[in-house]
Short mmCIF file of C-alpha atoms in Angstrom, two decimals:
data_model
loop_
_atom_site.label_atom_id
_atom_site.label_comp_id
_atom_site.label_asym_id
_atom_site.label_seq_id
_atom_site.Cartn_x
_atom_site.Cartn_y
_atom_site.Cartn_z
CA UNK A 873 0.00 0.00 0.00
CA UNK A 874 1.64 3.20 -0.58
CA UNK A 875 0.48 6.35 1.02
CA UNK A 876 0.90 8.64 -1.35
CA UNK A 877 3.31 11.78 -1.33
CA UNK A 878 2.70 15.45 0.18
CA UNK A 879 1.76 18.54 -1.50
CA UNK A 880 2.16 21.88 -0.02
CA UNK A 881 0.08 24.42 -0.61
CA UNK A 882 1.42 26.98 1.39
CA UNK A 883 2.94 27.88 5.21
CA UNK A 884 1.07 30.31 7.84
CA UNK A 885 1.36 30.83 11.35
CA UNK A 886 -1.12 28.85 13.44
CA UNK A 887 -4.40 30.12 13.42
CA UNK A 888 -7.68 29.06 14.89
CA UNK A 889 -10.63 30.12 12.31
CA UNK A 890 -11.89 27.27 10.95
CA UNK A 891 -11.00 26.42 7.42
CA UNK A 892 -14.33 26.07 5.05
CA UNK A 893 -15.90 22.40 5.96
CA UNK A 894 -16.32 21.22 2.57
CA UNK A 895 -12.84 22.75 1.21
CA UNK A 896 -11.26 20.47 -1.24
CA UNK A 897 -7.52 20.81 -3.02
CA UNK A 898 -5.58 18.84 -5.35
CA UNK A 899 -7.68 15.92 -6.93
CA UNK A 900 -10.47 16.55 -4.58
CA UNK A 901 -8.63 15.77 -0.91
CA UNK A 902 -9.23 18.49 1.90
CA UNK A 903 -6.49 19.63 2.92
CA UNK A 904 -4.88 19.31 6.30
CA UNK A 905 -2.89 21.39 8.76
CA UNK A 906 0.47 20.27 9.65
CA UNK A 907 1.94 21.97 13.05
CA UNK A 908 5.49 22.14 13.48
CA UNK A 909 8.10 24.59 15.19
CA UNK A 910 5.15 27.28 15.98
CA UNK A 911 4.39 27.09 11.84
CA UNK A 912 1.83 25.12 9.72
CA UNK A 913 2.38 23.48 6.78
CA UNK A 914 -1.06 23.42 4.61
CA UNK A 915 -0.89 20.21 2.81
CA UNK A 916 -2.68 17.16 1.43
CA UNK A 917 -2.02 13.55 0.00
CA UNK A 918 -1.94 13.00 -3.40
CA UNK A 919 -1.06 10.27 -5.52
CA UNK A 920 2.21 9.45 -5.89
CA UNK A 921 1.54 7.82 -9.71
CA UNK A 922 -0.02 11.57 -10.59
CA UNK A 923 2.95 13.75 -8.39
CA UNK A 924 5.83 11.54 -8.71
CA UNK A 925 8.56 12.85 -11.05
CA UNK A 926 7.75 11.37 -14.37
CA UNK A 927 4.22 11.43 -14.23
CA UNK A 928 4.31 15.03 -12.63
CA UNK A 929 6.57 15.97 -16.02
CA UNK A 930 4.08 14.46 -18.11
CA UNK A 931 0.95 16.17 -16.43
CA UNK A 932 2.48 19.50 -16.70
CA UNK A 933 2.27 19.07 -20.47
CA UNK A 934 -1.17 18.95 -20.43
CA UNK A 935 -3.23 22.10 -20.22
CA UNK A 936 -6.32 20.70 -18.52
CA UNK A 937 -4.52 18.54 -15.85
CA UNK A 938 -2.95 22.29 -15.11
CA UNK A 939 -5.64 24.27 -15.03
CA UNK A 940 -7.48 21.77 -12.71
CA UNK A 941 -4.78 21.53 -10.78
CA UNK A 942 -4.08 25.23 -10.48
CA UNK A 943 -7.60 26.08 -9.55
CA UNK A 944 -7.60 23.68 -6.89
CA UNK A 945 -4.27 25.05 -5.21
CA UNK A 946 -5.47 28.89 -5.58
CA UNK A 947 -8.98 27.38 -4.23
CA UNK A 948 -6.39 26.26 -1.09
CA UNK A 949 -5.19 29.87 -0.76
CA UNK A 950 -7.96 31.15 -1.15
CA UNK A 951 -9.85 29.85 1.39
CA UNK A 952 -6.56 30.40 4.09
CA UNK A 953 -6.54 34.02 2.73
CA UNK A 954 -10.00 34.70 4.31
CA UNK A 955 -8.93 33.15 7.91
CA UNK A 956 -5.15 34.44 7.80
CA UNK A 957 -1.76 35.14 6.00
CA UNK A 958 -0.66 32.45 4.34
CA UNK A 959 2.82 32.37 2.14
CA UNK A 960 1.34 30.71 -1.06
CA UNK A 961 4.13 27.92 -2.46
CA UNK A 962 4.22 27.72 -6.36
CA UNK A 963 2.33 24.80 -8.05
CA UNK A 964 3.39 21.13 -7.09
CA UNK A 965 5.90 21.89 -4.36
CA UNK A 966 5.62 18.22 -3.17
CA UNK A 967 7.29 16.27 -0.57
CA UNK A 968 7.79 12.38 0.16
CA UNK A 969 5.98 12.34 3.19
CA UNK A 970 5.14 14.98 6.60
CA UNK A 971 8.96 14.45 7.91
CA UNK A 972 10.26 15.90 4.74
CA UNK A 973 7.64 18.49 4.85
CA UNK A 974 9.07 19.12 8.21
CA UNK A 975 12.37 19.17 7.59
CA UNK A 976 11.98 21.57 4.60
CA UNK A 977 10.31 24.26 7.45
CA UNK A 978 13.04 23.69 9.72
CA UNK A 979 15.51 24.71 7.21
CA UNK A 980 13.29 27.85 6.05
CA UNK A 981 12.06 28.19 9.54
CA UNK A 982 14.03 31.99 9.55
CA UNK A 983 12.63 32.98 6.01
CA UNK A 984 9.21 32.49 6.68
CA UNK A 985 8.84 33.76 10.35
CA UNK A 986 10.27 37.08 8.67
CA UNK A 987 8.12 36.82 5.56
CA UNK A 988 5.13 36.35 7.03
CA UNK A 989 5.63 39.22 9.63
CA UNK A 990 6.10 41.20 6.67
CA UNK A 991 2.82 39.99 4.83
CA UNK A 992 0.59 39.72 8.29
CA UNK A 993 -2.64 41.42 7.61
CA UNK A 994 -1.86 42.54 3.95
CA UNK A 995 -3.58 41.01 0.68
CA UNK A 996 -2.49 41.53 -2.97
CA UNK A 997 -4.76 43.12 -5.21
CA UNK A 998 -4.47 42.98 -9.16
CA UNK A 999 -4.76 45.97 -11.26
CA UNK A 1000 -4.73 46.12 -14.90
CA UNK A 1001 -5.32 48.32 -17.43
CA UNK A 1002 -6.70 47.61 -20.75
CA UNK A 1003 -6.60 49.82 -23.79
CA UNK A 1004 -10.18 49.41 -25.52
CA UNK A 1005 -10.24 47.25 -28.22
CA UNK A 1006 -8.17 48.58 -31.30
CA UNK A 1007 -9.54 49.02 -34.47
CA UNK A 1008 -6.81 46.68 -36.37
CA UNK A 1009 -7.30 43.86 -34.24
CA UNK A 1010 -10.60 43.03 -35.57
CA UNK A 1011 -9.21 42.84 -39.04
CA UNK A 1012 -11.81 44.98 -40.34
CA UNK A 1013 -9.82 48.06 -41.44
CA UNK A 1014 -7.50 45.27 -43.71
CA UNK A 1015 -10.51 44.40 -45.75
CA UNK A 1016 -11.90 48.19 -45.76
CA UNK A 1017 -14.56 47.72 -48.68
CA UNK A 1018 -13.86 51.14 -50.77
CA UNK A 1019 -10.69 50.56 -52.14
CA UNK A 1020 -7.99 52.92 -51.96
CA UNK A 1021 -7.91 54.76 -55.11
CA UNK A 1022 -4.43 55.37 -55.48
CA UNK A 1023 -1.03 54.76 -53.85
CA UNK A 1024 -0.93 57.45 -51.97
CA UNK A 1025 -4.72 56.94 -50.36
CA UNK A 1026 -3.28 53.72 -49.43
CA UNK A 1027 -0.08 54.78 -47.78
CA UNK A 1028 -2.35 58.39 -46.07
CA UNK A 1029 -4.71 55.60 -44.76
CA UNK A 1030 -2.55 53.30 -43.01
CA UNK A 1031 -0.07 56.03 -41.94
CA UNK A 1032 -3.79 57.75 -39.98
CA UNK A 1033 -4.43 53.96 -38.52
CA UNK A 1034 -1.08 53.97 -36.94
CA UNK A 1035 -0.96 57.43 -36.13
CA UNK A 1036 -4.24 56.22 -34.51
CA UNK A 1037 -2.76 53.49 -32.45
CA UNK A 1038 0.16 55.46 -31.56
CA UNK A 1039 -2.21 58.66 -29.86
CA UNK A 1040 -4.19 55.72 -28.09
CA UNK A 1041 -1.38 53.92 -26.90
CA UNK A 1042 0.66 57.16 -25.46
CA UNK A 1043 -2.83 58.27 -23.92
CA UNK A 1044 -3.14 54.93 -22.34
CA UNK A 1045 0.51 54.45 -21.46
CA UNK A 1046 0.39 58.12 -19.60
CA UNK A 1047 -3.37 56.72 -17.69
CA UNK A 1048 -1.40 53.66 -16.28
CA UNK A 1049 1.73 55.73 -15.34
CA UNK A 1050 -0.75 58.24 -13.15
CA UNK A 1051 -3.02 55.46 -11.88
CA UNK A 1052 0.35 53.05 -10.81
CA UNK A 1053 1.84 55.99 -9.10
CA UNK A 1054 -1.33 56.88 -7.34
CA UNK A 1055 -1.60 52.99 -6.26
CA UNK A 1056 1.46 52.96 -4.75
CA UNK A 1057 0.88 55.79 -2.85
CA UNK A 1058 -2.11 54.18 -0.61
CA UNK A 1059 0.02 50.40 -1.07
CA UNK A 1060 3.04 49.28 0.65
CA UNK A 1061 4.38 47.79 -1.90
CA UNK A 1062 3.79 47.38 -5.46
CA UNK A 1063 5.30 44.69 -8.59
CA UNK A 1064 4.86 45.19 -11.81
CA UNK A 1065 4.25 42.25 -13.71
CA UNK A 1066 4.72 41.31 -17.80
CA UNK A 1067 1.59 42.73 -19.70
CA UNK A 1068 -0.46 39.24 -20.39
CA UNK A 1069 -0.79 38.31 -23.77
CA UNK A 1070 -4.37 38.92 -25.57
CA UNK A 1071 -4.71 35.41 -26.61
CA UNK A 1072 -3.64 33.96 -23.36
CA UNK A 1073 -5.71 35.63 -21.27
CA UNK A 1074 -8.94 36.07 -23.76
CA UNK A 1075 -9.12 39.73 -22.42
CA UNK A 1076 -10.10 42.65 -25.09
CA UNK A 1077 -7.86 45.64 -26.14
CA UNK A 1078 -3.95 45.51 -24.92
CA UNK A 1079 -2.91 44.92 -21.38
CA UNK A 1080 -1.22 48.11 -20.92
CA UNK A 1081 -0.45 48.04 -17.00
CA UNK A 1082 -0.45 44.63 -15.30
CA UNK A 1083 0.70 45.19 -11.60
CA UNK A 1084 0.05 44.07 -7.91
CA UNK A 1085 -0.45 46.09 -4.56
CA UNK A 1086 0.13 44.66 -1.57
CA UNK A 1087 -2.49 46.82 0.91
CA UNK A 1088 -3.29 45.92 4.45
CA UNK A 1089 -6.46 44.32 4.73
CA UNK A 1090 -7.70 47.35 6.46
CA UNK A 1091 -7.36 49.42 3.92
CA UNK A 1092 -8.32 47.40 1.44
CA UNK A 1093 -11.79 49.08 1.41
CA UNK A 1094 -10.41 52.20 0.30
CA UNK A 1095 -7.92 51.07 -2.16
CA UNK A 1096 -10.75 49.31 -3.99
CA UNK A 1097 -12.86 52.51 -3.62
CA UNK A 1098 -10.12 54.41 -5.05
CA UNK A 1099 -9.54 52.00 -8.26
CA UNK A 1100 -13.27 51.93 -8.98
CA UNK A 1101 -13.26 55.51 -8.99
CA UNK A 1102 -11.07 55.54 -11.63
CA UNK A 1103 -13.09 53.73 -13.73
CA UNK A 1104 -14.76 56.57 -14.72
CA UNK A 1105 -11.82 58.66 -15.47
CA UNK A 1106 -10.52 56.38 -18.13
CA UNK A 1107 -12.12 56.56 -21.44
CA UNK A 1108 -11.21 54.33 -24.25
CA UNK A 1109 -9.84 52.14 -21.67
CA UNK A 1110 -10.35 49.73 -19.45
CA UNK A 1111 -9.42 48.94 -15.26
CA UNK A 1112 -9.68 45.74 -13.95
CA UNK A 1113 -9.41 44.80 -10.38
CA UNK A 1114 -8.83 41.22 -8.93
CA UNK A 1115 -8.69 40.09 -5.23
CA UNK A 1116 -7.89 39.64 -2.99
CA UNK A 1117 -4.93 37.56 -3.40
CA UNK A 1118 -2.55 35.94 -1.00
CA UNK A 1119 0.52 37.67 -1.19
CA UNK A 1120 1.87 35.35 -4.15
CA UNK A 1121 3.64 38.87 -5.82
CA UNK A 1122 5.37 39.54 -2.88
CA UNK A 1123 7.06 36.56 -1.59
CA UNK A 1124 9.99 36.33 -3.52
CA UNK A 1125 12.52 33.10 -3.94
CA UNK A 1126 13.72 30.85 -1.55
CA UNK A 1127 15.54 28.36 -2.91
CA UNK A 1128 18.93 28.70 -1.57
CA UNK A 1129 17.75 31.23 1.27
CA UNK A 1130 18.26 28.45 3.52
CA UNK A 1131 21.69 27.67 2.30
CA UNK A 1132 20.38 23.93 2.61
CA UNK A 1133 19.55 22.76 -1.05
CA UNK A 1134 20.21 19.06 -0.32
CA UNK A 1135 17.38 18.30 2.82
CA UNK A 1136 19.28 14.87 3.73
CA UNK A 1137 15.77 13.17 2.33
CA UNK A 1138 16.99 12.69 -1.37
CA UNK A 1139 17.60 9.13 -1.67
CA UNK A 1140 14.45 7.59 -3.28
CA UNK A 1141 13.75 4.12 -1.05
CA UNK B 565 -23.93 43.12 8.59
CA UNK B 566 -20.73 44.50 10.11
CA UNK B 567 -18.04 41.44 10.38
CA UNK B 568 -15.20 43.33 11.76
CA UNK B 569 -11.87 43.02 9.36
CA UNK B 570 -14.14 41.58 6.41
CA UNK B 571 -12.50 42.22 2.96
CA UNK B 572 -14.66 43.71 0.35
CA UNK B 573 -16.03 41.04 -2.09
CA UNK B 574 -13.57 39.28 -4.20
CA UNK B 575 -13.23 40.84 -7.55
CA UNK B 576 -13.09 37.95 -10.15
CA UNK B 577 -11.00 36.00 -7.45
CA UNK B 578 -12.31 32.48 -6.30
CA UNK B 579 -13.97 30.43 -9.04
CA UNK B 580 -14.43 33.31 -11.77
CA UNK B 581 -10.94 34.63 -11.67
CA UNK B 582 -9.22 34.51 -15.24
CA UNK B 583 -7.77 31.15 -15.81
CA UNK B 584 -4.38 33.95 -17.07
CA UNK B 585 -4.65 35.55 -13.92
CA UNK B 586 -4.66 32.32 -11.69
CA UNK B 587 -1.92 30.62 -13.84
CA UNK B 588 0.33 33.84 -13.32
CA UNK B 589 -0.16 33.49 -9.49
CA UNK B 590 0.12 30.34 -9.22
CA UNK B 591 3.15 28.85 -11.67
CA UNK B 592 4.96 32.18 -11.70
CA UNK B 593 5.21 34.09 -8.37
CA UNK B 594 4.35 31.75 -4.93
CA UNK B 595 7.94 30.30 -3.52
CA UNK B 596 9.45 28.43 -5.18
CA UNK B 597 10.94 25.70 -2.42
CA UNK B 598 13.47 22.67 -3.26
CA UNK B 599 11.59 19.89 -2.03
CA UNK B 600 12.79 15.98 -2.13
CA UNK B 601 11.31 15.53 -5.42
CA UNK B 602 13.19 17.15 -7.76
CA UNK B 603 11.99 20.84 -7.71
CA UNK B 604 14.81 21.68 -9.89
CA UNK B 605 13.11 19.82 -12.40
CA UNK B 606 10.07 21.31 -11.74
CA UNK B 607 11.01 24.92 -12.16
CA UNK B 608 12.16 24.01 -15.89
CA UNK B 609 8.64 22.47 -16.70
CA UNK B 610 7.17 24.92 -15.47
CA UNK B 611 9.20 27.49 -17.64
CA UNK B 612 8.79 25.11 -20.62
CA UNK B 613 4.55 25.54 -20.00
CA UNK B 614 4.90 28.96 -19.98
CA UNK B 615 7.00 29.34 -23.30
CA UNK B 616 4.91 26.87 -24.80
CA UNK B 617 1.90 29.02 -23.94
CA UNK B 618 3.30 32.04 -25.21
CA UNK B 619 4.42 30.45 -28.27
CA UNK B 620 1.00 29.39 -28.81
CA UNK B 621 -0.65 32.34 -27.93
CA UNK B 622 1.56 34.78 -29.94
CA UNK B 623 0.90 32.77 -33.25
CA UNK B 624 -2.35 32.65 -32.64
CA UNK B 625 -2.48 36.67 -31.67
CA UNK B 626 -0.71 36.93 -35.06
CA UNK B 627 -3.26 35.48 -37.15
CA UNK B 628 -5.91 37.56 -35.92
CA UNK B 629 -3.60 40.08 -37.13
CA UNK B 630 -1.98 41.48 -33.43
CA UNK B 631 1.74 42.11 -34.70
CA UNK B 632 2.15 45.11 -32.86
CA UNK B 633 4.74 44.00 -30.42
CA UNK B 634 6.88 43.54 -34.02
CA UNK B 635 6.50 46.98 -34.99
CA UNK B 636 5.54 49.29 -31.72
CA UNK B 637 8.72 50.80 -30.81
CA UNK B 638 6.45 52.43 -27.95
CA UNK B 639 6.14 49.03 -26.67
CA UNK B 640 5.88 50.05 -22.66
CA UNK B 641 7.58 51.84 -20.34
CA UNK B 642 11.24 51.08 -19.33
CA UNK B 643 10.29 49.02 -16.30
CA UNK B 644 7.19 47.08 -18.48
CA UNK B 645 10.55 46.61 -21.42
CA UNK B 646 12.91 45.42 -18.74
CA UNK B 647 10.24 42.28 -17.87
CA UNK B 648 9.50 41.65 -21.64
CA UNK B 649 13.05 41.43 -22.37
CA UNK B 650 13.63 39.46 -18.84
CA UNK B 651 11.17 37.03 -21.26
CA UNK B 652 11.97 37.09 -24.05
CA UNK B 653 15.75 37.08 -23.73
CA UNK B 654 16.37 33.97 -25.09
CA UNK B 655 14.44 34.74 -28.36
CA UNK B 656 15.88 37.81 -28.65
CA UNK B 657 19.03 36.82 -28.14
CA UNK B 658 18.78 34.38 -30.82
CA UNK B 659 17.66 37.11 -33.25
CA UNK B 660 20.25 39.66 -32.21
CA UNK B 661 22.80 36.19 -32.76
CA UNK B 662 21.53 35.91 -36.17
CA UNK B 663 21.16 39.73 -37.17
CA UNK B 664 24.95 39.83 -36.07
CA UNK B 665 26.42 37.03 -38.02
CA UNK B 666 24.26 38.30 -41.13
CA UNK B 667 26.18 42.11 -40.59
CA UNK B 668 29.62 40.35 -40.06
CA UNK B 669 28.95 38.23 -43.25
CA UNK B 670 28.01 41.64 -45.27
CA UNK B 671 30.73 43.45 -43.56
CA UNK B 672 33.18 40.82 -44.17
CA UNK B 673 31.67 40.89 -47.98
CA UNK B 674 32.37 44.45 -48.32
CA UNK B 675 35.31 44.36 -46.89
CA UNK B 676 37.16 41.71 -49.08
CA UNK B 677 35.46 44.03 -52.39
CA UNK B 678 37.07 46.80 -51.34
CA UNK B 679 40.39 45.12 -50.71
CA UNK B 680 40.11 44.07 -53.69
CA UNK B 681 39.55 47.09 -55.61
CA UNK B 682 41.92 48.82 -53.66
CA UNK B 683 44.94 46.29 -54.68
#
């Protein structure tokens, strides 16, 4: 019988709100609290002939196994978010068994005590900024019925489209400057992330400003206030607002942080 | 209804968010921690998904005719450049590779005409 391996979904302080009763995570096991050294590791059981190495590789090829998979693990954070401050790990962090999982907080015991100070009481919010759709993308101005009539009409037509896209995009670009510098004025922190691609994320118009705020939960009222009030300010483009998140912008890398890469638990039995 | 510390309703978090938006989180930015099964490994299929996505997702964005990012030189602002370039190093590195070796080639060419009409 095996007993399957150990994912983590991510490490909080103790807490004593209880978690949602029918919470489920990774392949539809709730997932359990794991005490050690005054920390707990969030984690559940899952199949070691889905999560061991070469089937792991294999899954990660395939888009729906991932997108299950993620959903379930944000579902995870998710639900800790609204009972405390959890430091979200990245999609399958997995361990043997709960002594690994141990070990591995033992050697990051220092990172996340000081991490999670830092996060206590603060969620991430998304912001992004959309230009409204452009007239190109739609293809329509390519097969314009009235032909042009000459060269020049031609050339004076596509030279206005860009011209076009250019006076949106610099009108846009200056929006998302004012509107990141005002976030980060009521945020503690702020990243600014890669602008998602249109096809990836099946979102209208170009992502113009894709960033993160970490705000205390306190004043997350306001700062949500404040973004929807810009809303109305921005014409020919688009805000969006997600959250709250855990913290996942702000947590950084800790591989190595420990100085303890090799966790003495290697050796496969 | 006055819970005391209760966060304003999630805005297309939870079940709704953007499948983009989720993935983002959740391959790209929680901690990344070396765990006893090969995490090392992990972080490279994980890298591998997300080039493979944007592969896919730029050729498709080019056939419905989105080709700005090829001719936009007001592509984003310095900071918004700095992470496209963090990603897309490797391609254009490639393409700066190949743009090189073509201008040595026609330098090179140039230079062994002029030699030669200069003997």
């Amino acid at each position: 019988m095996t007993t399957g391996l150990r994912y983590v979904y991510a490490v909080c302080r103790p807490f004593s709100a209880p978690l949602q009763s029918q919470l489920t995570g990774v392949g539809g096991v709730p997932p359990r609290l794991l005490h050690h050294h005054g920390l707990v590791a969030v984690v559940s059981t899952v199949p070691e002939r889905h999560f061991a190495e070469e089937p792991l590789r294999a899954h990660l090829e395939d888009l729906d196994w991932l997108t299950e998979t993620a959903r379930a693990h944000q579902q995870v954070i998710d639900a800790l978010t609204t009972v405390t401050t959890p430091l979200p790990l990245r999609l399958a962090t997995v361990f043997r068994d709960d002594s690994a999982v141990r070990v591995m907080m033992e050697a990051r015991e220092e990172y996340f005590r000081q991490t999670l100070d830092r996060l206590e009481g603060r969620v991430e919010w998304g912001v992004k900024v959309y230009t409204d759709a452009e007239p190109g993308e739609s293809g329509e101005p390519e097969r314009a019925p009235a032909k042009a009539a000459s060269g020049r009409d031609y050339l004076r037509r596509r030279r206005d489209t860009f011209r076009a896209r250019e006076d949106a995009w610099q009108k846009a670009e200056a929006f998302a400057t004012r509107l990141h510098e005002t976030l980060c004025e009521r945020a503690e922190d702020a990243r600014l992330h890669a602008p998602q691609n249109p096809a990836l994320s099946g979102a209208a118009g170009r992502n113009v400003l894709n960033a993160a705020y970490l705000v205390p939960r306190d004043h997350s009222e306001e700062f949500v206030e404040l973004v929807d009030r810009t809303k109305d300010e921005a014409s020919g483009m688009r805000v969006e607002l997600t959250g709250p998140w855990a913290a996942y912008s702000f947590v950084g890398d800790v591989v190595g942080a420990a100085g303890d890469e090799e966790n003495g638990e290697g050796d496969l039995p | 209804m006055t819970t005391p510390s209760r966060l304003p309703d999630a805005y297309g978090n939870g079940g709704g968010a953007n499948l983009a938006d989720i993935l983002e989180r959740v391959l790209d930015k929680g901690v990344v921690i070396a765990g006893d099964i090969r995490i090392n490994l992990l972080d490279i299929e994980l890298l591998t998904i997300k080039l493979r996505l944007i592969v896919a997702s730029v050729d498709k964005a080019k056939e419905m005719g989105i080709d700005w990012w090829e001719t936009d030189p007001a592509l984003s602002s310095s900071a918004r450049r700095e992470e496209l370039a963090r990603r897309d190093g490797d391609a254009r590195h490639e393409e700066l590779a190949r743009e090189n070796a073509e201008l040595r080639a026609r330098l090179a060419a140039l230079e062994s005409g002029r030699t030669r009409e200069g003997s």
